[in-house]
Amino acid sequence: MSSSLPSLLLYPQNPDYRPEDTGTLIASLQDAGLIGEAVEDLPGQRYAAGPSFLQHISFLGCSPAVEFEPEVPGSEQFCHAGILYSGHLQFRGGPQQVQVHCRQCRHRETDWAAIIDDWRTDPHNHRYVCPECGAESHATELNWRKTGAFAHLFIELYNIYPYEAVPTDGILKRLRDATGVDWKYIYVR
């Protein structure tokens, strides 16, 4: 279950990747210390930040204020993680800051929501035609510039504002080792 909180999302670069089960991935993330115990009073698969969270997620700036505990039970207003998995390909992005560009000519498409609506109507056969160069692309092939992504699996790190933090190379390597695919990240707000 997604949230309205600003988030840093990690996702497999291959949009067709589907894990055999999320339990192995969760165990690997807990072993690495990125996530801790399950947070029972929030919906979905939510986990507290683990003891090595700050070693895997680098906050930018001189003195970030990161809250690891909710002020009141049931509040989402703290830094924690969620595992979002679907048997169907999902798009995550926006809503305000999405930027999408043609990979051929770098034309910026301003109506990104129409691309997603068309893709949702016919996800397998959808084709975006660039008005600048005429190149045809599937929505998953466009350059979403860290503001949107397609995947079956997302690791959502809640309450992190766009460009406030980045995952380290170490955690991205750990995810690749655990899943056999490369991982990327985006920001949603």
PDB file of C-alpha atoms in Angstrom:
ATOM      1  CA  MET A   1       0.000   0.000   0.000  1.00  0.00           C
ATOM      2  CA  SER A   2       1.431   3.333  -0.998  1.00  0.00           C
ATOM      3  CA  SER A   3       1.227   6.498   1.052  1.00  0.00           C
ATOM      4  CA  SER A   4       0.970  10.230   0.469  1.00  0.00           C
ATOM      5  CA  LEU A   5       4.283  10.760   2.269  1.00  0.00           C
ATOM      6  CA  PRO A   6       7.296  11.920   0.274  1.00  0.00           C
ATOM      7  CA  SER A   7       9.411   8.860  -0.413  1.00  0.00           C
ATOM      8  CA  LEU A   8      12.576   7.429  -1.856  1.00  0.00           C
ATOM      9  CA  LEU A   9      11.723   4.263  -3.783  1.00  0.00           C
ATOM     10  CA  LEU A  10      14.133   1.512  -4.790  1.00  0.00           C
ATOM     11  CA  TYR A  11      13.065  -0.710  -7.675  1.00  0.00           C
ATOM     12  CA  PRO A  12      14.497  -3.331 -10.069  1.00  0.00           C
ATOM     13  CA  GLN A  13      15.784  -1.819 -13.316  1.00  0.00           C
ATOM     14  CA  ASN A  14      14.116  -4.621 -15.279  1.00  0.00           C
ATOM     15  CA  PRO A  15      10.365  -3.849 -15.174  1.00  0.00           C
ATOM     16  CA  ASP A  16       9.573  -7.531 -15.798  1.00  0.00           C
ATOM     17  CA  TYR A  17      11.426  -8.748 -12.683  1.00  0.00           C
ATOM     18  CA  ARG A  18       9.231 -10.587 -10.192  1.00  0.00           C
ATOM     19  CA  PRO A  19      10.671 -12.140  -7.053  1.00  0.00           C
ATOM     20  CA  GLU A  20       9.813 -15.742  -6.243  1.00  0.00           C
ATOM     21  CA  ASP A  21       8.802 -14.454  -2.819  1.00  0.00           C
ATOM     22  CA  THR A  22       9.325 -11.232  -0.918  1.00  0.00           C
ATOM     23  CA  GLY A  23      10.319 -13.099   2.249  1.00  0.00           C
ATOM     24  CA  THR A  24      13.864 -13.736   1.016  1.00  0.00           C
ATOM     25  CA  LEU A  25      14.289 -10.079   0.065  1.00  0.00           C
ATOM     26  CA  ILE A  26      12.925  -8.905   3.428  1.00  0.00           C
ATOM     27  CA  ALA A  27      15.308 -11.254   5.255  1.00  0.00           C
ATOM     28  CA  SER A  28      18.235  -9.901   3.220  1.00  0.00           C
ATOM     29  CA  LEU A  29      17.255  -6.289   3.987  1.00  0.00           C
ATOM     30  CA  GLN A  30      16.916  -7.110   7.692  1.00  0.00           C
ATOM     31  CA  ASP A  31      20.265  -8.909   7.652  1.00  0.00           C
ATOM     32  CA  ALA A  32      21.851  -5.816   6.063  1.00  0.00           C
ATOM     33  CA  GLY A  33      20.216  -3.623   8.740  1.00  0.00           C
ATOM     34  CA  LEU A  34      18.297  -1.445   6.267  1.00  0.00           C
ATOM     35  CA  ILE A  35      14.976  -2.508   7.763  1.00  0.00           C
ATOM     36  CA  GLY A  36      14.035  -3.726  11.208  1.00  0.00           C
ATOM     37  CA  GLU A  37      10.940  -5.318  12.673  1.00  0.00           C
ATOM     38  CA  ALA A  38       7.482  -5.108  11.132  1.00  0.00           C
ATOM     39  CA  VAL A  39       5.374  -2.088  12.115  1.00  0.00           C
ATOM     40  CA  GLU A  40       2.061  -3.717  12.971  1.00  0.00           C
ATOM     41  CA  ASP A  41      -0.101  -0.597  13.353  1.00  0.00           C
ATOM     42  CA  LEU A  42       0.409   0.592   9.747  1.00  0.00           C
ATOM     43  CA  PRO A  43      -1.202  -0.959   6.639  1.00  0.00           C
ATOM     44  CA  GLY A  44       0.703  -3.212   4.248  1.00  0.00           C
ATOM     45  CA  GLN A  45       4.181  -4.616   4.743  1.00  0.00           C
ATOM     46  CA  ARG A  46       5.817  -1.820   6.764  1.00  0.00           C
ATOM     47  CA  TYR A  47       9.094  -2.053   8.650  1.00  0.00           C
ATOM     48  CA  ALA A  48      10.972   0.168  11.065  1.00  0.00           C
ATOM     49  CA  ALA A  49      14.291   1.559   9.892  1.00  0.00           C
ATOM     50  CA  GLY A  50      16.994  -0.932  10.744  1.00  0.00           C
ATOM     51  CA  PRO A  51      20.114  -0.345  12.859  1.00  0.00           C
ATOM     52  CA  SER A  52      22.272   0.272   9.749  1.00  0.00           C
ATOM     53  CA  PHE A  53      19.729   2.427   7.890  1.00  0.00           C
ATOM     54  CA  LEU A  54      21.991   5.507   7.917  1.00  0.00           C
ATOM     55  CA  GLN A  55      24.880   3.439   6.540  1.00  0.00           C
ATOM     56  CA  HIS A  56      22.756   2.460   3.508  1.00  0.00           C
ATOM     57  CA  ILE A  57      20.905   5.718   2.889  1.00  0.00           C
ATOM     58  CA  SER A  58      23.034   8.856   2.668  1.00  0.00           C
ATOM     59  CA  PHE A  59      21.246  12.027   3.684  1.00  0.00           C
ATOM     60  CA  LEU A  60      22.501  15.134   1.953  1.00  0.00           C
ATOM     61  CA  GLY A  61      23.053  18.459   3.677  1.00  0.00           C
ATOM     62  CA  CYS A  62      24.805  19.397   6.861  1.00  0.00           C
ATOM     63  CA  SER A  63      22.364  18.286   9.574  1.00  0.00           C
ATOM     64  CA  PRO A  64      19.316  16.326   8.446  1.00  0.00           C
ATOM     65  CA  ALA A  65      16.546  15.787  10.967  1.00  0.00           C
ATOM     66  CA  VAL A  66      15.436  12.183  10.564  1.00  0.00           C
ATOM     67  CA  GLU A  67      12.660  10.864  12.803  1.00  0.00           C
ATOM     68  CA  PHE A  68      12.736   7.088  13.323  1.00  0.00           C
ATOM     69  CA  GLU A  69       9.773   6.844  15.711  1.00  0.00           C
ATOM     70  CA  PRO A  70       6.196   8.080  15.253  1.00  0.00           C
ATOM     71  CA  GLU A  71       5.050  10.784  17.639  1.00  0.00           C
ATOM     72  CA  VAL A  72       1.749   8.939  18.124  1.00  0.00           C
ATOM     73  CA  PRO A  73       0.898   5.280  17.462  1.00  0.00           C
ATOM     74  CA  GLY A  74      -0.466   4.719  13.961  1.00  0.00           C
ATOM     75  CA  SER A  75       1.155   7.862  12.526  1.00  0.00           C
ATOM     76  CA  GLU A  76       3.084   7.491   9.285  1.00  0.00           C
ATOM     77  CA  GLN A  77       5.111  10.654   9.919  1.00  0.00           C
ATOM     78  CA  PHE A  78       8.472   8.985  10.500  1.00  0.00           C
ATOM     79  CA  CYS A  79      11.187   7.345   8.431  1.00  0.00           C
ATOM     80  CA  HIS A  80      10.293   3.700   7.797  1.00  0.00           C
ATOM     81  CA  ALA A  81      10.113   1.215   4.905  1.00  0.00           C
ATOM     82  CA  GLY A  82       7.439  -0.583   2.972  1.00  0.00           C
ATOM     83  CA  ILE A  83       7.586  -3.505   0.562  1.00  0.00           C
ATOM     84  CA  LEU A  84       5.128  -2.979  -2.294  1.00  0.00           C
ATOM     85  CA  TYR A  85       4.632  -6.001  -4.554  1.00  0.00           C
ATOM     86  CA  SER A  86       2.057  -6.628  -7.263  1.00  0.00           C
ATOM     87  CA  GLY A  87       1.593  -9.389  -9.812  1.00  0.00           C
ATOM     88  CA  HIS A  88       0.815  -6.597 -12.296  1.00  0.00           C
ATOM     89  CA  LEU A  89       3.286  -3.993 -13.496  1.00  0.00           C
ATOM     90  CA  GLN A  90       2.773  -0.757 -11.553  1.00  0.00           C
ATOM     91  CA  PHE A  91       3.730   2.852 -12.219  1.00  0.00           C
ATOM     92  CA  ARG A  92       4.887   5.006  -9.322  1.00  0.00           C
ATOM     93  CA  GLY A  93       5.565   8.686  -9.710  1.00  0.00           C
ATOM     94  CA  GLY A  94       4.408  12.201  -9.063  1.00  0.00           C
ATOM     95  CA  PRO A  95       2.075  13.655  -8.717  1.00  0.00           C
ATOM     96  CA  GLN A  96       3.698  17.088  -9.092  1.00  0.00           C
ATOM     97  CA  GLN A  97       7.285  16.705 -10.207  1.00  0.00           C
ATOM     98  CA  VAL A  98       7.218  13.997 -12.901  1.00  0.00           C
ATOM     99  CA  GLN A  99       9.524  14.638 -15.851  1.00  0.00           C
ATOM    100  CA  VAL A 100       9.594  12.341 -18.863  1.00  0.00           C
ATOM    101  CA  HIS A 101      11.800  12.590 -21.928  1.00  0.00           C
ATOM    102  CA  CYS A 102      12.163  10.743 -25.220  1.00  0.00           C
ATOM    103  CA  ARG A 103      15.339   8.633 -25.100  1.00  0.00           C
ATOM    104  CA  GLN A 104      16.038   9.377 -28.780  1.00  0.00           C
ATOM    105  CA  CYS A 105      15.867  13.188 -28.986  1.00  0.00           C
ATOM    106  CA  ARG A 106      15.377  14.149 -25.307  1.00  0.00           C
ATOM    107  CA  HIS A 107      12.090  15.931 -26.038  1.00  0.00           C
ATOM    108  CA  ARG A 108      10.317  16.673 -22.730  1.00  0.00           C
ATOM    109  CA  GLU A 109       6.719  15.456 -22.730  1.00  0.00           C
ATOM    110  CA  THR A 110       4.558  17.737 -20.620  1.00  0.00           C
ATOM    111  CA  ASP A 111       1.466  15.497 -20.511  1.00  0.00           C
ATOM    112  CA  TRP A 112       2.987  12.545 -18.688  1.00  0.00           C
ATOM    113  CA  ALA A 113      -0.379  11.626 -17.128  1.00  0.00           C
ATOM    114  CA  ALA A 114      -1.796  10.923 -20.615  1.00  0.00           C
ATOM    115  CA  ILE A 115       1.087   8.524 -21.281  1.00  0.00           C
ATOM    116  CA  ILE A 116       0.263   6.630 -18.084  1.00  0.00           C
ATOM    117  CA  ASP A 117      -3.488   6.618 -18.842  1.00  0.00           C
ATOM    118  CA  ASP A 118      -2.828   5.222 -22.338  1.00  0.00           C
ATOM    119  CA  TRP A 119      -0.430   2.638 -20.906  1.00  0.00           C
ATOM    120  CA  ARG A 120      -2.987   1.522 -18.295  1.00  0.00           C
ATOM    121  CA  THR A 121      -5.606   1.064 -21.056  1.00  0.00           C
ATOM    122  CA  ASP A 122      -3.370  -1.366 -22.977  1.00  0.00           C
ATOM    123  CA  PRO A 123      -0.122  -2.041 -21.076  1.00  0.00           C
ATOM    124  CA  HIS A 124       1.295  -4.608 -23.500  1.00  0.00           C
ATOM    125  CA  ASN A 125       0.651  -2.824 -26.801  1.00  0.00           C
ATOM    126  CA  HIS A 126       0.886   0.831 -25.764  1.00  0.00           C
ATOM    127  CA  ARG A 127       3.304   2.938 -27.814  1.00  0.00           C
ATOM    128  CA  TYR A 128       4.281   6.539 -27.169  1.00  0.00           C
ATOM    129  CA  VAL A 129       5.162   8.430 -30.358  1.00  0.00           C
ATOM    130  CA  CYS A 130       7.481  11.372 -29.756  1.00  0.00           C
ATOM    131  CA  PRO A 131       6.049  14.522 -31.376  1.00  0.00           C
ATOM    132  CA  GLU A 132       9.599  15.816 -31.946  1.00  0.00           C
ATOM    133  CA  CYS A 133      11.421  12.918 -33.630  1.00  0.00           C
ATOM    134  CA  GLY A 134       8.661  10.341 -34.271  1.00  0.00           C
ATOM    135  CA  ALA A 135      10.397   7.584 -32.274  1.00  0.00           C
ATOM    136  CA  GLU A 136       8.049   4.957 -30.875  1.00  0.00           C
ATOM    137  CA  SER A 137       8.630   3.762 -27.320  1.00  0.00           C
ATOM    138  CA  HIS A 138       6.853   1.739 -24.705  1.00  0.00           C
ATOM    139  CA  ALA A 139       6.143   3.812 -21.593  1.00  0.00           C
ATOM    140  CA  THR A 140       8.710   1.739 -19.671  1.00  0.00           C
ATOM    141  CA  GLU A 141      11.424   2.752 -22.177  1.00  0.00           C
ATOM    142  CA  LEU A 142      11.057   6.506 -21.709  1.00  0.00           C
ATOM    143  CA  ASN A 143      13.450   8.481 -19.488  1.00  0.00           C
ATOM    144  CA  TRP A 144      11.491   9.295 -16.321  1.00  0.00           C
ATOM    145  CA  ARG A 145      14.475  11.107 -14.741  1.00  0.00           C
ATOM    146  CA  LYS A 146      14.173   9.687 -11.203  1.00  0.00           C
ATOM    147  CA  THR A 147      10.561  10.923 -10.964  1.00  0.00           C
ATOM    148  CA  GLY A 148       8.677   7.844 -12.164  1.00  0.00           C
ATOM    149  CA  ALA A 149       9.238   4.115 -12.635  1.00  0.00           C
ATOM    150  CA  PHE A 150       7.579   0.866 -13.630  1.00  0.00           C
ATOM    151  CA  ALA A 151       8.037  -2.282 -11.555  1.00  0.00           C
ATOM    152  CA  HIS A 152       6.279  -5.156  -9.862  1.00  0.00           C
ATOM    153  CA  LEU A 153       8.289  -4.542  -6.688  1.00  0.00           C
ATOM    154  CA  PHE A 154       9.178  -1.324  -4.893  1.00  0.00           C
ATOM    155  CA  ILE A 155      10.966  -0.762  -1.597  1.00  0.00           C
ATOM    156  CA  GLU A 156       9.505   2.506  -0.364  1.00  0.00           C
ATOM    157  CA  LEU A 157      11.431   4.521   2.206  1.00  0.00           C
ATOM    158  CA  TYR A 158       8.799   6.818   3.654  1.00  0.00           C
ATOM    159  CA  ASN A 159       9.167  10.386   4.858  1.00  0.00           C
ATOM    160  CA  ILE A 160      12.219  11.183   2.722  1.00  0.00           C
ATOM    161  CA  TYR A 161      11.830  14.269   0.559  1.00  0.00           C
ATOM    162  CA  PRO A 162      13.011  14.351  -3.071  1.00  0.00           C
ATOM    163  CA  TYR A 163      16.783  14.703  -3.366  1.00  0.00           C
ATOM    164  CA  GLU A 164      17.178  14.707   0.428  1.00  0.00           C
ATOM    165  CA  ALA A 165      18.886  11.305   0.431  1.00  0.00           C
ATOM    166  CA  VAL A 166      20.321   8.673  -1.903  1.00  0.00           C
ATOM    167  CA  PRO A 167      20.888   4.939  -1.523  1.00  0.00           C
ATOM    168  CA  THR A 168      24.532   3.929  -1.234  1.00  0.00           C
ATOM    169  CA  ASP A 169      26.231   1.771  -3.836  1.00  0.00           C
ATOM    170  CA  GLY A 170      26.525  -0.864  -1.112  1.00  0.00           C
ATOM    171  CA  ILE A 171      22.775  -1.318  -0.643  1.00  0.00           C
ATOM    172  CA  LEU A 172      22.182  -1.297  -4.409  1.00  0.00           C
ATOM    173  CA  LYS A 173      24.827  -4.035  -4.743  1.00  0.00           C
ATOM    174  CA  ARG A 174      23.218  -5.960  -1.882  1.00  0.00           C
ATOM    175  CA  LEU A 175      19.857  -5.793  -3.682  1.00  0.00           C
ATOM    176  CA  ARG A 176      21.475  -6.967  -6.937  1.00  0.00           C
ATOM    177  CA  ASP A 177      23.146  -9.864  -5.118  1.00  0.00           C
ATOM    178  CA  ALA A 178      19.854 -10.822  -3.442  1.00  0.00           C
ATOM    179  CA  THR A 179      17.730 -10.628  -6.600  1.00  0.00           C
ATOM    180  CA  GLY A 180      20.083 -11.067  -9.570  1.00  0.00           C
ATOM    181  CA  VAL A 181      18.975  -7.754 -11.156  1.00  0.00           C
ATOM    182  CA  ASP A 182      20.259  -4.174 -11.005  1.00  0.00           C
ATOM    183  CA  TRP A 183      18.311  -1.630  -8.941  1.00  0.00           C
ATOM    184  CA  LYS A 184      17.585   2.069  -9.361  1.00  0.00           C
ATOM    185  CA  TYR A 185      15.765   4.697  -7.346  1.00  0.00           C
ATOM    186  CA  ILE A 186      13.224   7.481  -7.752  1.00  0.00           C
ATOM    187  CA  TYR A 187      11.562  10.099  -5.601  1.00  0.00           C
ATOM    188  CA  VAL A 188       7.820  10.612  -5.189  1.00  0.00           C
ATOM    189  CA  ARG A 189       6.002  13.338  -3.402  1.00  0.00           C
TER     190      ARG A 189
END
